[in-house]
Short mmCIF file of C-alpha atoms and ligand atoms in Angstrom, two decimals:
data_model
loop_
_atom_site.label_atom_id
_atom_site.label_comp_id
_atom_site.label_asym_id
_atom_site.label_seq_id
_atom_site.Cartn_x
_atom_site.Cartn_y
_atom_site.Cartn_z
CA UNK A 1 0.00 0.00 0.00
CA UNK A 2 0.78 3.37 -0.84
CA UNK A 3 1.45 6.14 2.03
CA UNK A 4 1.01 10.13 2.14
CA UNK A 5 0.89 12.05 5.35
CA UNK A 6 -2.45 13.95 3.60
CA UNK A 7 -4.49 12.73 0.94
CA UNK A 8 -6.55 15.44 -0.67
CA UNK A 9 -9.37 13.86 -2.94
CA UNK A 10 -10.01 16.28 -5.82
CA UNK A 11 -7.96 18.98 -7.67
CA UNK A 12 -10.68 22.23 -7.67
CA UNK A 13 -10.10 25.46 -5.63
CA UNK A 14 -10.63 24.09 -2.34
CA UNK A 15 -8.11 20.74 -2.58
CA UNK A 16 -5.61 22.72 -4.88
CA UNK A 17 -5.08 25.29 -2.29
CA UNK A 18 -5.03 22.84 0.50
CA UNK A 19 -2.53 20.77 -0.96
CA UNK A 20 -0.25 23.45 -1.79
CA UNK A 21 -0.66 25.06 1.73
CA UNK A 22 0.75 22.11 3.75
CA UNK A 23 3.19 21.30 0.78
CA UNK A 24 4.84 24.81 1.91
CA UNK A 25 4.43 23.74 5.38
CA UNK A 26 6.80 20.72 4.63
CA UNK A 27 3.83 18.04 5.31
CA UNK A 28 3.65 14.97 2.26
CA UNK A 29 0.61 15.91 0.51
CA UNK A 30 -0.86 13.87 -2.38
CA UNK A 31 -3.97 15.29 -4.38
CA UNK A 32 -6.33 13.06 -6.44
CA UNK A 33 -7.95 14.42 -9.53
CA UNK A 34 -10.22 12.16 -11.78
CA UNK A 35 -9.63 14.00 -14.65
CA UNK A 36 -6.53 14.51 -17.50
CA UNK A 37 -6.46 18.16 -17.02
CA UNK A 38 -8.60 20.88 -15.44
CA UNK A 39 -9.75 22.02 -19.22
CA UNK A 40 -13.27 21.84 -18.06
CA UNK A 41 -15.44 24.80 -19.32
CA UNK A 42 -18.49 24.44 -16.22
CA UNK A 43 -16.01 25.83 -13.75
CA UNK A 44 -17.07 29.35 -12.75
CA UNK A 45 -13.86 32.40 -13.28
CA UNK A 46 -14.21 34.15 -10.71
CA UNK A 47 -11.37 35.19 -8.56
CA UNK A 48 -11.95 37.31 -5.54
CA UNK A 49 -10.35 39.89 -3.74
CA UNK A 50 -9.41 37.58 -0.72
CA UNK A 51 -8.32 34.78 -3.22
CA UNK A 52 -6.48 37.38 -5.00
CA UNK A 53 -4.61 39.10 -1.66
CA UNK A 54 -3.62 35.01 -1.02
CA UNK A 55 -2.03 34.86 -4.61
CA UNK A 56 0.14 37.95 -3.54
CA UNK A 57 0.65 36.09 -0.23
CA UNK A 58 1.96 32.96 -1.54
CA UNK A 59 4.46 34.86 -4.37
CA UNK A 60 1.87 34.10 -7.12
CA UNK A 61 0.29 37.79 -7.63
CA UNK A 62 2.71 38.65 -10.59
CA UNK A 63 1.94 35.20 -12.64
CA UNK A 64 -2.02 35.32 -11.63
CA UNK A 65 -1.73 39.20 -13.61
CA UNK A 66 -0.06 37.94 -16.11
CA UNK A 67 -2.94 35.53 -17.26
CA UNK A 68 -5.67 36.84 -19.64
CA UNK A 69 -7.92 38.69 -17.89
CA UNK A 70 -10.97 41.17 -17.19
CA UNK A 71 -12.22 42.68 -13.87
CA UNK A 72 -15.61 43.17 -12.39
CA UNK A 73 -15.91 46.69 -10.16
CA UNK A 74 -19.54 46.81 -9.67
CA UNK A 75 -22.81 44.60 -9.70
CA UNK A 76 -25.38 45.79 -11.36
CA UNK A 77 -29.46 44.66 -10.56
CA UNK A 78 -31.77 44.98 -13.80
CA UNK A 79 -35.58 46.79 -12.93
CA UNK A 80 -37.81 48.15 -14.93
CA UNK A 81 -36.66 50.92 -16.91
CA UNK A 82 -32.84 50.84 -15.76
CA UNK A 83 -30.14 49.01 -13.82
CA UNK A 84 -29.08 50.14 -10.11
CA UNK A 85 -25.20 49.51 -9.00
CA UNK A 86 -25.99 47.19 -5.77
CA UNK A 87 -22.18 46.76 -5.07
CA UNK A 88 -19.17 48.68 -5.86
CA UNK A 89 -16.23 46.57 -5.03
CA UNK A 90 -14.02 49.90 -5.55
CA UNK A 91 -15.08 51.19 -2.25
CA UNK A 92 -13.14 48.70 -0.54
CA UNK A 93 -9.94 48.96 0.68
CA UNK A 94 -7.16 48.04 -2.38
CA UNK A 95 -5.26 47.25 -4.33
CA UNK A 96 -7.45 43.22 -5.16
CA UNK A 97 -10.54 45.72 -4.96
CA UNK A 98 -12.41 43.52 -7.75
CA UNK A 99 -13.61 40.59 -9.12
CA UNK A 100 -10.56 39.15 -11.38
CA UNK A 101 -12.46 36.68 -14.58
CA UNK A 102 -9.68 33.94 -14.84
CA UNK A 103 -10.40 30.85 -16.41
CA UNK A 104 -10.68 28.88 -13.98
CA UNK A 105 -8.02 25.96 -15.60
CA UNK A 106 -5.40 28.70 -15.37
CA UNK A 107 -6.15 29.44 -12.01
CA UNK A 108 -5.97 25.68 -10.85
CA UNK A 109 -2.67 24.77 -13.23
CA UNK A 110 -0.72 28.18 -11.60
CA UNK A 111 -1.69 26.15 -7.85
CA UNK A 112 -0.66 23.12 -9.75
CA UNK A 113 2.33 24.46 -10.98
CA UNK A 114 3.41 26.50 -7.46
CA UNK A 115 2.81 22.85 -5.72
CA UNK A 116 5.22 21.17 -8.14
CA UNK A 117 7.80 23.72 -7.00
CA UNK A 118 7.66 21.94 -3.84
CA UNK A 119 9.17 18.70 -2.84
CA UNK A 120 6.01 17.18 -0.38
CA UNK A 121 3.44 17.84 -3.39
CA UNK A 122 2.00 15.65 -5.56
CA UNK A 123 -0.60 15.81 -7.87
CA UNK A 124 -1.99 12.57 -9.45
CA UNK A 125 -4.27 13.17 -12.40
CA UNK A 126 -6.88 10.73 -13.80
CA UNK A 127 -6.80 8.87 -10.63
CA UNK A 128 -10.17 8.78 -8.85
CA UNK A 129 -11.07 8.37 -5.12
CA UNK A 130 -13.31 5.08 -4.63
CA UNK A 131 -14.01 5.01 -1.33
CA UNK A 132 -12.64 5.33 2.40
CA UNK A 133 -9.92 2.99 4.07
CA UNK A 134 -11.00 2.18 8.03
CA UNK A 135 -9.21 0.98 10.99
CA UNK A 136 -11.32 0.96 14.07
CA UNK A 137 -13.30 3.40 12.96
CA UNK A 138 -11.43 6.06 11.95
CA UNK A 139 -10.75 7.07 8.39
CA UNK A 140 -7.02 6.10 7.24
CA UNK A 141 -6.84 6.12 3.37
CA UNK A 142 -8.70 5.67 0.48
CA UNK A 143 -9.07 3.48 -2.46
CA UNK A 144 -8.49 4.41 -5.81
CA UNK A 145 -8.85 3.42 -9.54
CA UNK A 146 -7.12 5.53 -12.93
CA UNK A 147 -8.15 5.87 -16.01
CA UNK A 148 -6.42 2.67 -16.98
CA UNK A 149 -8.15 0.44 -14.67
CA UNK A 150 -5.32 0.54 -12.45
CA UNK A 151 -6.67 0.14 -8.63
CA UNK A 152 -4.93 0.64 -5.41
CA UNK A 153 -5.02 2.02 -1.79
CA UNK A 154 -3.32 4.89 -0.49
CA UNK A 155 -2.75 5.24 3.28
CA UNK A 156 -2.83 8.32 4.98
CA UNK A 157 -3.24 10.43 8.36
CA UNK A 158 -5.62 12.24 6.99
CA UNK A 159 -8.02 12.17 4.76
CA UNK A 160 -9.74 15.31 2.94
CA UNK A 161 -12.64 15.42 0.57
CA UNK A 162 -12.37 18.09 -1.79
CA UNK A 163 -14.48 16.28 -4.39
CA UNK A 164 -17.51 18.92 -4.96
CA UNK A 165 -21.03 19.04 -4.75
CA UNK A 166 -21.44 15.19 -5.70
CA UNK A 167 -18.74 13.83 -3.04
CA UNK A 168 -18.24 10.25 -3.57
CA UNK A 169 -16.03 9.88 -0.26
CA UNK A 170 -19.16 11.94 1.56
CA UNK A 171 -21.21 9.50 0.77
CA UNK A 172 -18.62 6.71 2.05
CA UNK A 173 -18.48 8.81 5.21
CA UNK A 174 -22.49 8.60 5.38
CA UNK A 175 -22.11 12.18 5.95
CA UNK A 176 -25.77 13.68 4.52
CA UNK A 177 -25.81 17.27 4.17
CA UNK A 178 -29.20 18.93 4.57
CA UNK A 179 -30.52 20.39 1.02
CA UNK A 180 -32.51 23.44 0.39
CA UNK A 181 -34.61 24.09 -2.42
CA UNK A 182 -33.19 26.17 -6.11
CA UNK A 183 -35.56 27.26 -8.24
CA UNK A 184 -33.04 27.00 -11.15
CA UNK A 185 -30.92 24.87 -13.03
CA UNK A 186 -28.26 26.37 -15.97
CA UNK A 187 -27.96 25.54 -19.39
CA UNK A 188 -24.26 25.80 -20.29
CA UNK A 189 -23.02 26.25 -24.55
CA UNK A 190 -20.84 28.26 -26.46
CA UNK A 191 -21.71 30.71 -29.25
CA UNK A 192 -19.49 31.87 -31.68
CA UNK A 193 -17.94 35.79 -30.20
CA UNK A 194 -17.07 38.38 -33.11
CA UNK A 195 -14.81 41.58 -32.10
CA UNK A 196 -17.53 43.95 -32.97
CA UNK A 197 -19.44 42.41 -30.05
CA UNK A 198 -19.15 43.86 -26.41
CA UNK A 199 -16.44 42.58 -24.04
CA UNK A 200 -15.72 40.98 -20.60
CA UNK A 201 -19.10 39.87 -18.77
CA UNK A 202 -22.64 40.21 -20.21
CA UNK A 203 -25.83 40.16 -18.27
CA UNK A 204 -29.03 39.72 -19.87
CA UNK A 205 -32.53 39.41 -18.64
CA UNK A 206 -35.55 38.22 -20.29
CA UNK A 207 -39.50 37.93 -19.12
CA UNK A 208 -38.61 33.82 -18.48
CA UNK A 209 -34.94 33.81 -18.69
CA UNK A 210 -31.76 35.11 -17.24
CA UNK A 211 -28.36 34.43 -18.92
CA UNK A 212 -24.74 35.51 -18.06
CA UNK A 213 -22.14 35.64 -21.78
CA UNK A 214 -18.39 35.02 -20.55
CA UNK A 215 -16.42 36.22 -23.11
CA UNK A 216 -13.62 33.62 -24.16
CA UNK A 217 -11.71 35.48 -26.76
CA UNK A 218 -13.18 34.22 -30.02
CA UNK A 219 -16.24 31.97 -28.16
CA UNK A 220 -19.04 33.35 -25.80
CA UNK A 221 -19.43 30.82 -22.83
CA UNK A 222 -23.24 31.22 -22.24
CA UNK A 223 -24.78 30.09 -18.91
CA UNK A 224 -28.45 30.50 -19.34
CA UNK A 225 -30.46 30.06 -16.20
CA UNK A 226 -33.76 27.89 -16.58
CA UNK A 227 -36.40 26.94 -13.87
CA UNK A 228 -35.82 23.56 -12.26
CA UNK A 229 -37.11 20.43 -13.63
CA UNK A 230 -37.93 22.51 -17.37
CA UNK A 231 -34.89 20.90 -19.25
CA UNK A 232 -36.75 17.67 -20.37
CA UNK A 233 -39.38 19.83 -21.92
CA UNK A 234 -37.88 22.14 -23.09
CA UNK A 235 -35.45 19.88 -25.12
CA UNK A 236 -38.61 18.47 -26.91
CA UNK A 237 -38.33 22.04 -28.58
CA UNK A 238 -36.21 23.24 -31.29
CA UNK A 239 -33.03 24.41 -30.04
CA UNK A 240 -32.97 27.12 -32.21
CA UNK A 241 -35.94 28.85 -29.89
CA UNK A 242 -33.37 28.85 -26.78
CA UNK A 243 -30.69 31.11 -28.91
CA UNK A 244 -33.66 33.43 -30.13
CA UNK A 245 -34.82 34.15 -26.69
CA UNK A 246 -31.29 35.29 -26.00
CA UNK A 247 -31.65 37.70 -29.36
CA UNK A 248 -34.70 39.35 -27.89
CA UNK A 249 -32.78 40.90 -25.65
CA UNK A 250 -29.04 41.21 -27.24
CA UNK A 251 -29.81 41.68 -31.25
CA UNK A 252 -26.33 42.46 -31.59
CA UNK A 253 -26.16 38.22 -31.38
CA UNK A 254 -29.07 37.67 -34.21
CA UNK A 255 -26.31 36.62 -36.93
CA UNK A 256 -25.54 33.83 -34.36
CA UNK A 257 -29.26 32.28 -34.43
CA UNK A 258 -28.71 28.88 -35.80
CA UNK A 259 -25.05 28.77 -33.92
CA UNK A 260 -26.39 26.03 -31.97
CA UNK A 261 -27.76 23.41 -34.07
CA UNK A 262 -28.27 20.23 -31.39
CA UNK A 263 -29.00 20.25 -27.81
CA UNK A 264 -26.01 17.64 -27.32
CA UNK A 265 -24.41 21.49 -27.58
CA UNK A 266 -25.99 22.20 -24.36
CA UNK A 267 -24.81 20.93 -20.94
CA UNK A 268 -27.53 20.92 -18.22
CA UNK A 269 -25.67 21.98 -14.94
CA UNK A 270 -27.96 20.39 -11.55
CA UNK A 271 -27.94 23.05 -9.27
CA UNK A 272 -27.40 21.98 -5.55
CA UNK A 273 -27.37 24.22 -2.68
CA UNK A 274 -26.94 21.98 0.67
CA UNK A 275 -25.19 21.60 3.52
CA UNK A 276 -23.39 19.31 6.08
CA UNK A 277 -24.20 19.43 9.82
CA UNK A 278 -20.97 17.28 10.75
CA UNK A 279 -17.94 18.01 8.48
CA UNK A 280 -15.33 15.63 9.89
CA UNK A 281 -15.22 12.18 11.18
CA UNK A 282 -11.95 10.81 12.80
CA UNK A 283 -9.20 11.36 10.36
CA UNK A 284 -11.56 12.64 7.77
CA UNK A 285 -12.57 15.79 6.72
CA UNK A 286 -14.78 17.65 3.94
CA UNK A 287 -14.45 20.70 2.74
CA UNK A 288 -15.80 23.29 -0.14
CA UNK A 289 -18.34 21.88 -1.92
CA UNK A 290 -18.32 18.28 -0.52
CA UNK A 291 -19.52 20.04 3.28
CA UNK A 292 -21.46 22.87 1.30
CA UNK A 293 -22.51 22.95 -2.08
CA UNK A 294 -22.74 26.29 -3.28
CA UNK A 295 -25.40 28.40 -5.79
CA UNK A 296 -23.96 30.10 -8.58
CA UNK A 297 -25.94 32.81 -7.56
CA UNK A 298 -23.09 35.96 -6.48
CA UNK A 299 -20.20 33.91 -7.68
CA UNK A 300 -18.70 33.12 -5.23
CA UNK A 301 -18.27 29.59 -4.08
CA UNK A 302 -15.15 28.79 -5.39
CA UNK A 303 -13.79 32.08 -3.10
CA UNK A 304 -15.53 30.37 -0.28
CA UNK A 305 -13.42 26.81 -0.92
CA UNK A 306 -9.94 28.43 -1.33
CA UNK A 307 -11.20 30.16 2.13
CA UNK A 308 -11.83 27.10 3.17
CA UNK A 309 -8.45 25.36 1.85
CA UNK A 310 -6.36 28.69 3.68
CA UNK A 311 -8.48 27.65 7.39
CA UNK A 312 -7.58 24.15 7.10
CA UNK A 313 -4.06 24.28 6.25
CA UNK A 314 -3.64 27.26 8.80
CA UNK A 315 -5.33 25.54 11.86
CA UNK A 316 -4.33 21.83 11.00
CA UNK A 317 -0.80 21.98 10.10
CA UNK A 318 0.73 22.28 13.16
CA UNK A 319 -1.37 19.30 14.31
CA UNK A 320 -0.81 17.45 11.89
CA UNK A 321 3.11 17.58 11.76
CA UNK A 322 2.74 16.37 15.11
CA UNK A 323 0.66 13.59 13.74
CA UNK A 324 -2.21 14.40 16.33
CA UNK A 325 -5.05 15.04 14.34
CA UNK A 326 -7.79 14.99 16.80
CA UNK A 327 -11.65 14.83 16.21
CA UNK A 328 -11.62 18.71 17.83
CA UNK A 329 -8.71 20.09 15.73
CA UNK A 330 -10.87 19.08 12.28
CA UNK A 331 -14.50 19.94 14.51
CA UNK A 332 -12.78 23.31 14.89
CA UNK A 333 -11.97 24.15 10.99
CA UNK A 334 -15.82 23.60 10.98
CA UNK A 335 -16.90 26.19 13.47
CA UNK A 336 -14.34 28.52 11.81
CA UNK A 337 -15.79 28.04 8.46
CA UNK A 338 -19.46 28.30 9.92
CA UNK A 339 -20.21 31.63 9.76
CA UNK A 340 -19.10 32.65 5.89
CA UNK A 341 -21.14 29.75 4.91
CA UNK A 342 -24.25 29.87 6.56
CA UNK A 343 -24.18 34.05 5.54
CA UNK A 344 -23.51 33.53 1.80
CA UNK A 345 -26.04 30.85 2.29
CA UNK A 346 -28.64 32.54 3.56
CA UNK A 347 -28.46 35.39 1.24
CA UNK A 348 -28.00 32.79 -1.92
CA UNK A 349 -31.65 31.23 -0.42
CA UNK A 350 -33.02 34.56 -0.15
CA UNK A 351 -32.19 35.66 -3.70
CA UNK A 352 -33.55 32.66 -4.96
CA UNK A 353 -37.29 32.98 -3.34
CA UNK A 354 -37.59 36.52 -3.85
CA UNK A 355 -35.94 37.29 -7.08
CA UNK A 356 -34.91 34.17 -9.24
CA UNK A 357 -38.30 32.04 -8.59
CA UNK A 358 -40.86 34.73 -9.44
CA UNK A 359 -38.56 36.00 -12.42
CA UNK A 360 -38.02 32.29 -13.69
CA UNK A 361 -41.91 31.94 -13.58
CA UNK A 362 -42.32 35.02 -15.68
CA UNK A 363 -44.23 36.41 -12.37
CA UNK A 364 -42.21 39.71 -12.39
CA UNK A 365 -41.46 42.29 -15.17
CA UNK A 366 -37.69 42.98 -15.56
CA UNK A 367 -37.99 45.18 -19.05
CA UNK A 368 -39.72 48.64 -19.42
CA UNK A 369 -39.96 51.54 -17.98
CA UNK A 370 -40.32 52.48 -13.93
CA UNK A 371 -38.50 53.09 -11.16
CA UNK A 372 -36.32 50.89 -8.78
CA UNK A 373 -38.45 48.51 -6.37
CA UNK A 374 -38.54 50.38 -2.83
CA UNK A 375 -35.75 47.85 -1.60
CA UNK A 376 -33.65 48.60 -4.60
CA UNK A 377 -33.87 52.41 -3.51
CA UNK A 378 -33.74 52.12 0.17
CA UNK A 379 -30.08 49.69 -0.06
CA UNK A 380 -28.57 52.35 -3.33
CA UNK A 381 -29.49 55.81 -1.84
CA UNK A 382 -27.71 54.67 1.52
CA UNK A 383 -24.47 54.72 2.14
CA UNK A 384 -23.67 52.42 5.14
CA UNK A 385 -26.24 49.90 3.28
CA UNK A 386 -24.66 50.29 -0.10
CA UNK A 387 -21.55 48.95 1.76
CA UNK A 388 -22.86 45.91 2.83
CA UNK A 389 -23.27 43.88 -0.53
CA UNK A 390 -19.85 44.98 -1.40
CA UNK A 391 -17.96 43.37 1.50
CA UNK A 392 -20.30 40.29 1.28
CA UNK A 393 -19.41 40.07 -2.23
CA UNK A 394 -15.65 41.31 -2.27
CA UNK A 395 -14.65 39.82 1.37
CA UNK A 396 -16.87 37.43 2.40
CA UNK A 397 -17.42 37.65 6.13
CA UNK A 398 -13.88 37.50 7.26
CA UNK A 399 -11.20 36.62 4.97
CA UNK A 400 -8.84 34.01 6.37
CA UNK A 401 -5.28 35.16 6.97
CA UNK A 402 -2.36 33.50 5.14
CA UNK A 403 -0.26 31.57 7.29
CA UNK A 404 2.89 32.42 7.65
CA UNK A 405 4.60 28.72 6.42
CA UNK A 406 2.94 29.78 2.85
CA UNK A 407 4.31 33.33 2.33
CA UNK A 408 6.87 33.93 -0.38
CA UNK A 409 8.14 36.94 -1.19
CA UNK A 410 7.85 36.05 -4.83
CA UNK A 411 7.46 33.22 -7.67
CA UNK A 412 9.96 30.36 -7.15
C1 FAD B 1 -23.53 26.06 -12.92
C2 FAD B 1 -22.62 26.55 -11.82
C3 FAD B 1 -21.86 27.70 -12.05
C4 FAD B 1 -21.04 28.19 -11.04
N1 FAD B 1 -20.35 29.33 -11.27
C5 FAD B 1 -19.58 29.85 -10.30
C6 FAD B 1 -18.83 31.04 -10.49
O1 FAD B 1 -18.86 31.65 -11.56
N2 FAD B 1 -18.07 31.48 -9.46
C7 FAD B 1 -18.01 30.84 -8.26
O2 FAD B 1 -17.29 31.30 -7.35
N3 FAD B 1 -18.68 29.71 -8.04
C8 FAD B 1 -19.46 29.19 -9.03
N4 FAD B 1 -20.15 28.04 -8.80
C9 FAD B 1 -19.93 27.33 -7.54
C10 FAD B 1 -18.52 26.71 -7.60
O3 FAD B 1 -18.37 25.97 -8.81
C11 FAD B 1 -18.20 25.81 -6.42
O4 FAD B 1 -18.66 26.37 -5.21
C12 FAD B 1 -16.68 25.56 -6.31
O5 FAD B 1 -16.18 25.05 -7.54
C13 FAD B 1 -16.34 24.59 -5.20
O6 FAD B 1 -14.96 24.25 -5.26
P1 FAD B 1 -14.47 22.83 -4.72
O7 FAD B 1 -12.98 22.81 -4.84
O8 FAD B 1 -15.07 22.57 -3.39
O9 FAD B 1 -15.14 21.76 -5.69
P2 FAD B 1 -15.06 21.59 -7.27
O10 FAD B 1 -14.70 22.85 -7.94
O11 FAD B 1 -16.32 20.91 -7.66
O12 FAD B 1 -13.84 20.59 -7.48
C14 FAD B 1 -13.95 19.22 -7.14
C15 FAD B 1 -12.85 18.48 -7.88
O13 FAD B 1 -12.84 17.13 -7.43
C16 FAD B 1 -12.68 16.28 -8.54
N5 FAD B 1 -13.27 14.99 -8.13
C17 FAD B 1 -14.57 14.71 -7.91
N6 FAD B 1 -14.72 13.46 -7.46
C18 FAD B 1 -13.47 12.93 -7.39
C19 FAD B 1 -12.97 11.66 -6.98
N7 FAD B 1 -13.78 10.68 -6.55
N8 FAD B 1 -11.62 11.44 -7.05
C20 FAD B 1 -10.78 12.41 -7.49
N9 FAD B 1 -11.21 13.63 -7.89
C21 FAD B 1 -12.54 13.89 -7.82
C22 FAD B 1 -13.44 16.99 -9.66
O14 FAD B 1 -13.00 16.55 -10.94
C23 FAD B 1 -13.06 18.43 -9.38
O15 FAD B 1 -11.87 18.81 -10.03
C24 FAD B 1 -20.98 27.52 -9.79
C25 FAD B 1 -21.72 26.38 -9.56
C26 FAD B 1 -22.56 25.89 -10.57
C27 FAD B 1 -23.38 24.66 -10.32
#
């Protein structure tokens, strides 16, 4: 049997982080990723501020700006008649006051590549966590198979899932998170992008329909969301309808109509917003997604797993270089991460029953002309209330500090 000190099952924002956190504290750290690469084009791009302030942290600021880019200052809220600016991320405090759009397979192969700088890292691609190894009880390894079949077991002191919203090794753990209602799922394709067209993110709302254009250079990545449970029927519908919907609203895109000619071009993303009441058993631990799968809704989940990734590594490595991992050390990442969670939560849920449902049901009236709803007004013409989206959004609750084992002063 194989051995690692820390096994990290899955390569997204929370496990990469993780993994390259203790690999800078010294600790033998192997990450699992099922797939080849992290070319996968249903990964959200946002990078926040805090994520950003840990790239600058860890000696990574200068590469991260060096990837292709665009920024987001301010969110904008469609109502009748107009738009009002419900956060301006340039009121915080700089210089990572904004929303960096990364693709998100650059972000995770500059972790990638940082972690190979260090000696206690490894990465193993297309090899995918099967289930748990126990020894009276307690977690000690996992089981895994690769792409070519190959199986095996890899022991280890601990034991993190990292594996998203569909955690296999939760599952093993019979860990059951408690799930809340979304009134959405997303339809995910690509349409062709010319120059001419406008750049960086597009919002656009319909009566039924709300969709979000990422530009990709020379494609659009289109996430379209639809009302939960409507993708079976409304795939018994030409396709072409879908992509003239969009053109109601954006003619600028009506050369593009019959760009999508099959709905095998569209990807139906299963929203999920749930979470775990226990995140750890003994010598096991989940985190991001696998404790608390996260809306798209505010972008910011993947922010909330690298948070996640920074707590861990900051409160367990000590711990765990003394190899005494207890049940409260992991319990305590937990009550740490608590707060951010359930907040972003909370306001996810809220946005969902009060402004996604009813617009998804065509019950409320997004285009022509009136004035902001009263709530609209009451949060944009005051200032200490116009503040409070923007830190939600731009710093979460309370951004985790950078331990000091990470910092580099720059790239190695
Ligand atoms: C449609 C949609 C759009 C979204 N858009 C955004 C956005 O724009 N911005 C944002 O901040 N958040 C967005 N989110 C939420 C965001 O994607 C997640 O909150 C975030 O990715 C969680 O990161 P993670 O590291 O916990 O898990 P993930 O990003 O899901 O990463 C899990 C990794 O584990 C790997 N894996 C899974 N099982 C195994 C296994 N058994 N063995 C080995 N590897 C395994 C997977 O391949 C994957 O690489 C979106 C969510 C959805 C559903």
């Amino acid at each position: 049997m194989e051995r690692t000190t820390v096994c990290v099952v899955g390569g997204g924002p929370a496990g990469m982080v993780l993994g390259l956190l203790l690999a800078r504290a010294g600790i033998e750290v192997t990450v699992l990723e099922k797939h080849d690469d992290f070319l996968r084009d249903f990964r959200g791009d946002t990078v926040h501020p805090p994520t950003l302030d840990l790239l600058d942290d860890l000696g990574l600021g200068e590469r991260f700006r060096a990837l292709p880019q665009s920024r987001i200052e301010r969110v904008q809220v469609p109502f009748r008649g107009g738009a009002a600016t419900v956060a301006d991320l340039t009121t915080l405090p700089g210089p990572n006051n904004f929303v960096a759009m990364v693709p998100q397979w650059d972000f995770l192969d500059l972790l990638a590549d940082a972690g190979a700088a260090e000696p206690t890292f490894r990465l193993r691609m297309r090899t995918e966590a099967t289930g748990l190894l126990r020894e009276n009880g307690r977690v000690v390894g996992v089981t895994y198979r690769t792409r070519d079949g190959e199986t095996g077991s890899i022991a280890a002191d601990l034991t993190v899932a990292c594996d998203g919203r569909g955690s296999i090794l939760r599952a093993a753990a019979e860990l059951r998170p408690k799930s809340y209602p979304t009134p959405m799922d997303v339809w995910w394709f690509r349409l062709p992008r010319l120059a001419s067209d406008p750049a960086g993110i597009v919002g656009l709302i319909s009566k039924a329909r709300a969709a979000v254009l990422i530009d990709r250079g020379d494609y659009w990545q289109v996430a379209t969301l639809i009302r939960k449970g409507s993708d079976a029927e409304a795939r018994r519908t030409p396709v072409e309808g879908m992509v003239r919907d969009l053109i109601g609203v954006a003619p600028w895109l009506a050369d593009r109509a019959d760009a999508v000619s099959s709905w095998d071009d569209v990807k139906t993303l299963d929203v999920k917003l749930d979470r775990l009441r226990r995140w750890h058993l003994d010598g096991f631990l989940c985190l991001g997604d696998a404790a608390h799968a996260m809306s798209p809704i505010g972008g910011v989940g993947i922010n909330l797993a690298v948070q996640d990734g920074v707590a861990a590594a900051r409160m367990l490595a000590g711990p765990i270089q003394r190899r005494s991992v207890s049940t409260w050390d992991l319990a305590k990442v937990r009550w740490r991460r608590l707060l951010p969670t359930v907040a972003i939560q909370t306001l996810q849920r809220v946005l969902h029953a009060r402004g996604l449902r009813p617009a998804l049901e065509g019950k409320i009236e997004v285009a022509g002309a009136g004035r902001p709803p009263l709530p609209l007004r009451v949060l944009t013409g005051t200032p200490l209330l116009r503040r409070i989206p923007a830190q939600l959004l731009g710093r979460s609750v309370f951004p985790e500090p950078t331990p000091e084992f990470a910092r580099r002063s720059a790239a190695r």
